[in-house]
Coordinates of C-alpha atoms and ligand atoms in Angstrom, one line a residue:
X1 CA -20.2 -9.9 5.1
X2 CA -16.8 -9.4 2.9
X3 CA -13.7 -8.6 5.1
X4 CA -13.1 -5.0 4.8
X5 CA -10.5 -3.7 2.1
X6 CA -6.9 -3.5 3.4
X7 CA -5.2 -2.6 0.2
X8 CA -6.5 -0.7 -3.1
X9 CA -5.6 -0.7 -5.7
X10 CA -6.4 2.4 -8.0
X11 CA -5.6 1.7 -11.7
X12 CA -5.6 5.1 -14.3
X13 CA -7.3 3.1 -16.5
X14 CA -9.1 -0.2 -17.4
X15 CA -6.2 -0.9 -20.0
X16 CA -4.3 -1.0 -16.7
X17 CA -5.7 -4.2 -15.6
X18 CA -3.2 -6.7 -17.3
X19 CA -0.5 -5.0 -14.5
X20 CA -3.3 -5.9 -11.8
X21 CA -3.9 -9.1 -12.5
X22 CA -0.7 -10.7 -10.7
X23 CA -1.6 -8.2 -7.6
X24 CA -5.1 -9.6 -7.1
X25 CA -3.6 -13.2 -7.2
X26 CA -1.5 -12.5 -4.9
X27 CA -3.4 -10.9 -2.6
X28 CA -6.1 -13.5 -3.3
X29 CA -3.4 -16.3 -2.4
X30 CA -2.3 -14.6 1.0
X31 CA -6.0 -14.1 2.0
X32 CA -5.5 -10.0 2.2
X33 CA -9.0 -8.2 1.2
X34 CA -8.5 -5.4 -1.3
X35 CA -10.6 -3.2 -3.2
X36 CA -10.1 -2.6 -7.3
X37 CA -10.7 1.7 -8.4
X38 CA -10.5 2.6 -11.9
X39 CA -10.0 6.1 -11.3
X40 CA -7.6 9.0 -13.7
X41 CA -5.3 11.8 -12.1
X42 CA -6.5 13.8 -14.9
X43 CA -9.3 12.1 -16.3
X44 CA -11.7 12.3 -13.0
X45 CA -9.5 14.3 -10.6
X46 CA -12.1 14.9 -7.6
X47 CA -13.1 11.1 -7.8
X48 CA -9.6 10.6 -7.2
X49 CA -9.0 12.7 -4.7
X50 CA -12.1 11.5 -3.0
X51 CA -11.6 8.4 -2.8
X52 CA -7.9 8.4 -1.2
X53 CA -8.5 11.3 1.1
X54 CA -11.3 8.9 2.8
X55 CA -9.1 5.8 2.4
X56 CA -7.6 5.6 5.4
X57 CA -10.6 6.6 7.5
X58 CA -12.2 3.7 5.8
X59 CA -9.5 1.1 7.2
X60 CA -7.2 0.7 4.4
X61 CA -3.7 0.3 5.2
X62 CA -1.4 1.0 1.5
X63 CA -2.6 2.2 -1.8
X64 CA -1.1 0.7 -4.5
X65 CA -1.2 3.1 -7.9
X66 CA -0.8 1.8 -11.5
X67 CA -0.4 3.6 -14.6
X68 CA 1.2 4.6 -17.8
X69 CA 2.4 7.3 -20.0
X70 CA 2.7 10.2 -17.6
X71 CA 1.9 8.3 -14.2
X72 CA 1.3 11.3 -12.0
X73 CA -1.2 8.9 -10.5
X74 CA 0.8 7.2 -7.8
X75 CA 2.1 11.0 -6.9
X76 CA -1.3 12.6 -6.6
X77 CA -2.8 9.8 -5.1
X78 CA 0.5 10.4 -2.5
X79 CA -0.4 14.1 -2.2
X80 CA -3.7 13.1 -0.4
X81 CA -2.8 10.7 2.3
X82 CA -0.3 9.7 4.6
X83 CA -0.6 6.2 4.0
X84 CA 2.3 4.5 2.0
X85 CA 1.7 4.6 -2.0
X86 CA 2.9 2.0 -4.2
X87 CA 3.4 2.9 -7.8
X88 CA 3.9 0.7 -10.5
X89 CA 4.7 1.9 -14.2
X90 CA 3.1 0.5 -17.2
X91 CA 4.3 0.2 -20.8
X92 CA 1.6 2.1 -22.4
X93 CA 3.0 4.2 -25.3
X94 CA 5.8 4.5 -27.8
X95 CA 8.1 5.0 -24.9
X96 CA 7.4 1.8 -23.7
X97 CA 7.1 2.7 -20.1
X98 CA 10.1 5.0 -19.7
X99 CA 8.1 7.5 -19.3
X100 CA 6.3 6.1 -16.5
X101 CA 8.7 5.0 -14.7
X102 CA 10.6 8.2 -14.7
X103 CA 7.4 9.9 -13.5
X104 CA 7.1 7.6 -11.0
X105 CA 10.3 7.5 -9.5
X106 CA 11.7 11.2 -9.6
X107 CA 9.2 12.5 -7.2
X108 CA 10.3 15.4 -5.6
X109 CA 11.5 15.8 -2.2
X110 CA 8.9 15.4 0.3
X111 CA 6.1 13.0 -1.1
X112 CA 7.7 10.0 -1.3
X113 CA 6.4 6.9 -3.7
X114 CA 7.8 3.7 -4.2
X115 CA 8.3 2.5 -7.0
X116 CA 8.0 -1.1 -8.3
X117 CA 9.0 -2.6 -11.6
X118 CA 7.5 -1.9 -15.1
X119 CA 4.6 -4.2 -16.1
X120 CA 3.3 -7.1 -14.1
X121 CA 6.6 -7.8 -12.6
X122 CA 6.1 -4.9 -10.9
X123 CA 1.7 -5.5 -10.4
X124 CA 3.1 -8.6 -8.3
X125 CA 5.8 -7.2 -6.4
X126 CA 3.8 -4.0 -5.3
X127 CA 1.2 -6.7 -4.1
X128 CA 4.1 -8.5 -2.2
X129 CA 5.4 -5.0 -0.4
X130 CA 2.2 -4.4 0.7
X131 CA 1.8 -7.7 2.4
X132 CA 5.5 -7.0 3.9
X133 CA 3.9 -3.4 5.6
X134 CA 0.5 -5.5 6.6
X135 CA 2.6 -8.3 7.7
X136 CA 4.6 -5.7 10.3
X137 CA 1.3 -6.0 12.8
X138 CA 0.1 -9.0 11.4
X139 CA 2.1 -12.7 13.0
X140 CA -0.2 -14.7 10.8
X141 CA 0.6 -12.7 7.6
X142 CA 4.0 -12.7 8.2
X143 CA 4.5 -16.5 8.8
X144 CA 2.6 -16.9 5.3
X145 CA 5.1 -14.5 3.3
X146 CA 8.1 -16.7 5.1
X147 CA 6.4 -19.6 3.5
X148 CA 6.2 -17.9 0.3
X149 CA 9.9 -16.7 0.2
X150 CA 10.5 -20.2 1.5
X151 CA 8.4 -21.9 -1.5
X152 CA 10.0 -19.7 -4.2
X153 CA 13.5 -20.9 -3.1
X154 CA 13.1 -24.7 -3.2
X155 CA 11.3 -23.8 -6.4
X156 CA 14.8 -22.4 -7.4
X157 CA 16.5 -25.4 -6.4
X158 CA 13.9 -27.6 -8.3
X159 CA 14.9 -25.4 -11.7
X160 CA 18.3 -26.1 -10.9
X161 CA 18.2 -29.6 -10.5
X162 CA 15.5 -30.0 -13.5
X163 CA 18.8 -28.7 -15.4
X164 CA 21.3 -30.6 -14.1
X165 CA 19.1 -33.9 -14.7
X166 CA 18.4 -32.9 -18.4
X167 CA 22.1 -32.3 -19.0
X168 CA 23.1 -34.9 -18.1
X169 CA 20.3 -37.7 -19.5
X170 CA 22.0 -39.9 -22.4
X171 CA 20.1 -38.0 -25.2
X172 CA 21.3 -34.5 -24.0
X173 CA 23.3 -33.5 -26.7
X174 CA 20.4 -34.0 -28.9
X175 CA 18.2 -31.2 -27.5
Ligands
RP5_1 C1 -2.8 6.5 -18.1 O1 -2.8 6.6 -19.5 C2 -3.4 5.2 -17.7 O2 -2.9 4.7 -16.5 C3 -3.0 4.3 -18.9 O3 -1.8 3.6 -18.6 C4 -2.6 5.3 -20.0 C5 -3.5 5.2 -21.2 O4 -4.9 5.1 -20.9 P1 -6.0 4.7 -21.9 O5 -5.9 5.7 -23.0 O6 -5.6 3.3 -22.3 O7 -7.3 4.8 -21.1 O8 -3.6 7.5 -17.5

């Protein structure tokens, strides 16, 4: 049987998915078992509301919210639970996500959700803050996210020397 869901993600809509994608990867790539929700604030309210006020009965531990345009998503989602709500903004209008992301991250006091980057910068960091919160009572995911920050800095240092070795290669000045 399929591990039981530790994360959600609930997307306002399927046109959410692109800001997704780097959240499932990452969650596939530290082995954490989430579950995928299309489900609107304003489009199927009660489905929403169902589904989070059971969430944490059913074992997950952080519910991570995406949408665009007026995001009230991430807050509403907030409103029923106590578990911590990830929201990140999407670039879905003329706006080109400023209106999310103000949605998102003026919350009034008292609900609190935090707020990631726009776009799937912010898809893969929300999935990266939720393995920090899992990670708090979990040794074995927290050794794999020191890996991961350990990997993405000699990564850095690969970049850096990858420069360094073009610059200075006899043809450099031709490129
Ligand atoms: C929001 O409205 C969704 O999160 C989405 O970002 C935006 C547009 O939705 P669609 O019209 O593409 O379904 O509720």
């Amino acid at each position: 049987m399929a591990e039981k869901p530790l994360v959600a993600i609930i997307m306002g809509s399927a046109s959410d998915y692109p800001v997704a994608e780097p959240a499932l990867e990452i969650f596939r790539a530290f082995g954490v078992p989430f579950d995928i929700e299309v489900s609107s604030a304003h489009r199927t309210p009660d489905r929403t509301a169902a589904y989070v006020k059971d969430a944490e009965k059913n074992g997950l531990r952080v519910i991570i919210a995406i949408a665009g345009m007026a995001a009230h998503l991430p807050g509403v989602v907030a409103a029923h639970t106590a578990l911590p709500v990830i929201g990140v903004p999407v670039a879905a209008s003329d706006l080109k996500g400023m209106d999310a992301l103000l949605s998102i991250v003026q919350m009034p006091p008292g609900v609190p959700v935090a707020c990631m980057s726009l776009g799937r910068a912010g898809g893969k960091n929300a999935a990266l803050y939720a393995v920090q919160i899992l990670a708090l009572e979990d040794d074995g995911l927290a050794g794999k996210f020191r890996d991961y920050r350990r990997e993405m800095a000699a990564g850095v240092e690969k970049q850096s020397q990858g420069i360094k070795d073009r610059l200075s290669a006899p043809d450099s000045s031709a490129s």
